[in-house]
Amino acid sequence: MVRPGVTTQEIDRAVEHFIRKQGAVPSFLHYNGYPASACISVNDEIIHGIPGKRVLQEGDIVSVDVGAYIGGFHGDCAATFPCGSISPEAQDLINVTRQSFFEGIRYAKEGHRLLDISAAIQQYVESHGYSIVREYVGHGVGQAMHESPEIPNYGHPGRGPRLLRGMTLAIEPMVNAGSAAIQQLSDGWTVKTLDGKWAAHYENTILITDGEPEILTAPVI
Ligand code: MF3
Ligand code: CO
């Protein structure tokens, strides 16, 4: 549905409808008073954009973050999508953000520590000239949407708790094209870049196993 002429509210309604059709419940709706089922963040909005009457335009980049609760457990995932034809710069930001997740989860296995994942994400993102948002982080996810540990997208390898099979984690790099600084909007939710440059987000829920991590949410290609 990310295409010119569609409103972010229309996407949110479709997300909610799909989740409920599966017998699941939208995790975000009413969470700390959040008024929608998806977070939809456009261009310089990083995360937690509230769906509304905004009409998507050709060239926009649109981050859609969704959580669903079923069988006693939450899943949490996000990706940034192009609206029609976008600039090569915007596409590169999307690609690097997505790839940083996969660079990070190379370390998501027993024998490594949590911040090995964080450090790999940071290294990859910064080597491409982008910055990591620091105020918001990934997290454990399970019977609650936000569980310990916090999972920063930056840090020093060899630190943090040891990774053990059975852990379920939401790994979610938030990447700014310009500086890392953010601003919080007066709607109480939307987080934007301070410099107005664009941002991207990519998230999946993963399971630590005795081998490769299992990606529990359907990864966006
Ligand atoms: N996916 C977000 C996260 O990982 C949750 C959105 S906040 C909410 O923290 F309030 F909208 F749920
Ligand atoms: Co999350």
Coordinates of C-alpha atoms and ligand atoms in Angstrom, one line a residue:
M1 CA 0.0 0.0 0.0
V2 CA 3.0 2.3 0.1
R3 CA 2.3 4.3 -3.1
P4 CA 1.5 7.9 -4.0
G5 CA -2.0 9.0 -3.0
V6 CA -2.4 6.6 -0.1
T7 CA -2.8 8.0 3.4
T8 CA -0.9 6.6 6.3
Q9 CA -4.3 6.0 8.1
E10 CA -5.4 3.8 5.2
I11 CA -2.3 1.7 5.7
D12 CA -2.9 1.5 9.5
R13 CA -6.5 0.3 9.0
A14 CA -5.3 -2.5 6.6
V15 CA -2.6 -3.5 9.2
E16 CA -5.2 -3.7 12.0
H17 CA -7.6 -5.6 9.8
F18 CA -5.0 -8.2 8.8
I19 CA -3.8 -8.7 12.3
R20 CA -7.3 -9.3 13.6
K21 CA -8.2 -11.6 10.7
Q22 CA -5.5 -13.9 12.0
G23 CA -7.0 -14.0 15.4
A24 CA -4.2 -11.8 16.8
V25 CA -4.3 -8.4 18.5
P26 CA -2.3 -5.3 17.5
S27 CA 0.4 -4.9 20.1
F28 CA 0.8 -1.2 19.7
L29 CA -2.9 -0.1 19.9
H30 CA -3.4 1.6 23.3
Y31 CA 0.1 0.8 24.4
N32 CA 1.0 3.7 26.7
G33 CA -1.9 5.5 25.0
Y34 CA -0.7 5.0 21.5
P35 CA -3.7 5.5 19.2
A36 CA -3.0 3.2 16.2
S37 CA -1.9 -0.3 15.3
A38 CA 1.1 0.7 13.2
C39 CA 3.7 3.4 13.5
I40 CA 4.2 5.0 10.1
S41 CA 7.1 7.4 9.9
V42 CA 7.8 9.4 6.7
N43 CA 11.1 10.8 5.4
D44 CA 12.7 12.7 8.3
E45 CA 10.5 11.0 10.8
I46 CA 12.5 8.2 12.4
I47 CA 10.0 6.2 14.5
H48 CA 6.6 6.3 16.2
G49 CA 4.8 8.4 13.5
I50 CA 1.1 8.4 14.1
P51 CA -1.0 7.4 11.1
G52 CA -3.3 10.1 9.9
K53 CA -4.4 12.1 6.9
R54 CA -1.0 12.6 5.4
V55 CA -1.0 11.6 1.7
L56 CA 2.1 9.7 0.6
Q57 CA 4.0 11.4 -2.3
E58 CA 6.2 9.9 -5.0
G59 CA 9.8 9.8 -3.6
D60 CA 8.9 9.5 0.0
I61 CA 10.4 6.8 2.2
V62 CA 7.9 5.2 4.6
S63 CA 8.8 3.3 7.7
V64 CA 6.1 0.9 8.9
D65 CA 6.5 -0.7 12.3
V66 CA 4.0 -3.4 13.4
G67 CA 3.5 -5.6 16.4
A68 CA 1.0 -8.4 16.9
Y69 CA 0.1 -10.5 19.9
I70 CA -1.1 -14.1 19.6
G71 CA -0.9 -17.3 21.7
G72 CA 0.5 -15.3 24.6
F73 CA 3.4 -13.8 22.7
H74 CA 4.3 -10.6 20.8
G75 CA 6.1 -10.2 17.5
D76 CA 7.6 -6.8 16.5
C77 CA 8.9 -5.9 13.1
A78 CA 9.5 -2.8 10.9
A79 CA 10.9 -1.8 7.5
T80 CA 11.3 1.3 5.4
F81 CA 9.6 1.2 2.0
P82 CA 10.0 3.4 -1.1
C83 CA 7.0 5.3 -2.3
G84 CA 7.1 5.1 -6.1
S85 CA 10.4 6.1 -7.5
I86 CA 12.9 7.4 -4.9
S87 CA 16.3 9.0 -5.1
P88 CA 19.4 6.8 -5.1
E89 CA 20.5 8.4 -1.9
A90 CA 17.2 7.4 -0.2
Q91 CA 17.5 3.9 -1.5
D92 CA 21.0 3.6 -0.2
L93 CA 19.9 4.7 3.3
I94 CA 17.2 1.9 3.2
N95 CA 19.6 -0.7 2.0
V96 CA 22.3 0.1 4.5
T97 CA 19.8 0.1 7.4
R98 CA 18.4 -3.2 6.3
Q99 CA 21.8 -4.8 5.8
S100 CA 23.0 -3.5 9.2
F101 CA 20.4 -5.8 10.8
F102 CA 21.9 -8.8 9.0
E103 CA 25.4 -7.8 9.9
G104 CA 24.3 -7.6 13.5
I105 CA 22.6 -11.0 13.7
R106 CA 25.7 -12.7 12.4
Y107 CA 26.6 -12.5 16.1
A108 CA 23.2 -13.5 17.4
K109 CA 24.2 -17.0 18.6
E110 CA 25.4 -18.8 21.7
G111 CA 29.0 -18.0 22.4
H112 CA 28.6 -14.3 21.7
R113 CA 27.6 -11.4 23.9
L114 CA 24.7 -9.0 23.3
L115 CA 26.8 -6.0 22.4
D116 CA 28.6 -8.0 19.7
I117 CA 25.4 -7.5 17.7
S118 CA 25.3 -3.8 18.6
A119 CA 28.9 -3.2 17.6
A120 CA 28.5 -4.9 14.3
I121 CA 25.4 -2.8 13.5
Q122 CA 27.2 0.4 14.4
Q123 CA 30.4 -0.5 12.5
Y124 CA 28.4 -1.2 9.3
V125 CA 26.2 1.9 9.5
E126 CA 29.0 4.3 10.4
S127 CA 31.3 2.9 7.7
H128 CA 28.6 4.0 5.2
G129 CA 28.6 7.6 6.6
Y130 CA 25.3 7.4 8.4
S131 CA 24.5 7.7 12.1
I132 CA 22.9 5.5 14.7
V133 CA 20.0 6.8 16.8
R134 CA 21.0 6.4 20.5
E135 CA 17.9 7.3 22.4
Y136 CA 15.9 4.3 21.2
V137 CA 17.1 0.7 21.2
G138 CA 16.0 -2.8 20.4
H139 CA 14.7 -5.0 23.2
G140 CA 13.8 -8.4 24.5
V141 CA 10.3 -9.4 23.3
G142 CA 8.0 -12.2 24.4
Q143 CA 5.1 -12.2 26.8
A144 CA 5.5 -8.5 27.0
M145 CA 6.4 -6.3 24.0
H146 CA 9.3 -4.7 25.7
E147 CA 11.4 -7.0 27.9
S148 CA 15.0 -6.9 29.0
P149 CA 17.6 -6.6 27.8
E150 CA 17.8 -3.3 26.0
I151 CA 19.7 -3.7 22.8
P152 CA 21.5 -0.6 21.7
N153 CA 22.5 -0.3 18.0
Y154 CA 26.0 0.8 19.1
G155 CA 28.5 -0.4 21.7
H156 CA 31.7 -2.4 22.3
P157 CA 32.0 -6.0 21.4
G158 CA 32.5 -8.5 24.2
R159 CA 30.2 -6.7 26.6
G160 CA 26.6 -7.3 27.7
P161 CA 24.9 -10.5 28.7
R162 CA 25.8 -13.8 27.1
L163 CA 23.4 -14.9 24.4
L164 CA 21.6 -18.2 25.2
R165 CA 19.2 -20.4 23.2
G166 CA 15.6 -19.5 23.7
M167 CA 16.1 -15.8 24.0
T168 CA 13.8 -13.8 21.7
L169 CA 15.0 -10.4 20.7
A170 CA 13.8 -7.4 18.6
I171 CA 16.8 -6.1 16.8
E172 CA 16.0 -2.7 15.3
P173 CA 18.5 -0.3 13.9
M174 CA 17.3 3.3 13.4
V175 CA 19.6 5.1 11.1
N176 CA 19.9 8.8 10.2
A177 CA 21.4 10.0 6.9
G178 CA 22.7 13.1 8.7
S179 CA 23.5 13.6 12.4
A180 CA 22.3 11.3 15.1
A181 CA 20.4 14.1 16.9
I182 CA 16.7 13.7 17.2
Q183 CA 13.7 15.9 18.2
Q184 CA 10.5 14.8 19.8
L185 CA 7.3 16.2 18.3
S186 CA 4.6 17.8 20.4
D187 CA 2.1 15.0 19.5
G188 CA 4.0 13.1 22.2
W189 CA 5.1 10.3 19.9
T190 CA 6.7 11.2 16.6
V191 CA 10.5 11.2 16.7
K192 CA 12.2 13.1 13.9
T193 CA 15.8 13.9 12.9
L194 CA 16.9 17.3 14.2
D195 CA 18.6 18.3 11.0
G196 CA 15.7 17.3 8.8
K197 CA 17.7 14.7 6.9
W198 CA 15.9 11.4 6.3
A199 CA 16.0 8.3 8.4
A200 CA 15.3 4.5 8.0
H201 CA 14.3 1.7 10.3
Y202 CA 14.5 -2.1 10.1
E203 CA 13.4 -4.6 12.6
N204 CA 12.7 -8.3 13.1
T205 CA 12.0 -10.5 16.1
I206 CA 14.7 -13.3 16.3
L207 CA 15.2 -16.4 18.3
I208 CA 18.6 -17.4 19.6
T209 CA 19.3 -21.1 19.0
D210 CA 22.3 -23.4 19.3
G211 CA 23.1 -22.5 15.7
E212 CA 22.0 -19.7 13.3
P213 CA 19.3 -17.3 14.7
E214 CA 15.8 -17.9 13.6
I215 CA 13.9 -14.9 12.2
L216 CA 10.4 -15.2 13.7
T217 CA 8.9 -12.2 11.8
A218 CA 8.7 -12.4 8.0
P219 CA 11.8 -10.4 6.9
V220 CA 11.2 -7.8 4.2
I221 CA 13.4 -8.6 1.3
Ligands
MF3_1 N1 8.0 -1.2 17.6 C1 8.2 -0.2 18.6 C2 9.3 -0.7 19.5 O1 10.0 -1.6 19.2 C3 6.9 0.0 19.4 C4 6.1 1.1 19.0 S1 5.7 2.0 20.4 C5 4.0 1.9 20.5 O2 9.5 -0.2 20.6 F1 3.7 2.6 21.5 F2 3.5 2.4 19.4 F3 3.7 0.7 20.6
CO2 CO 10.7 -3.0 18.7

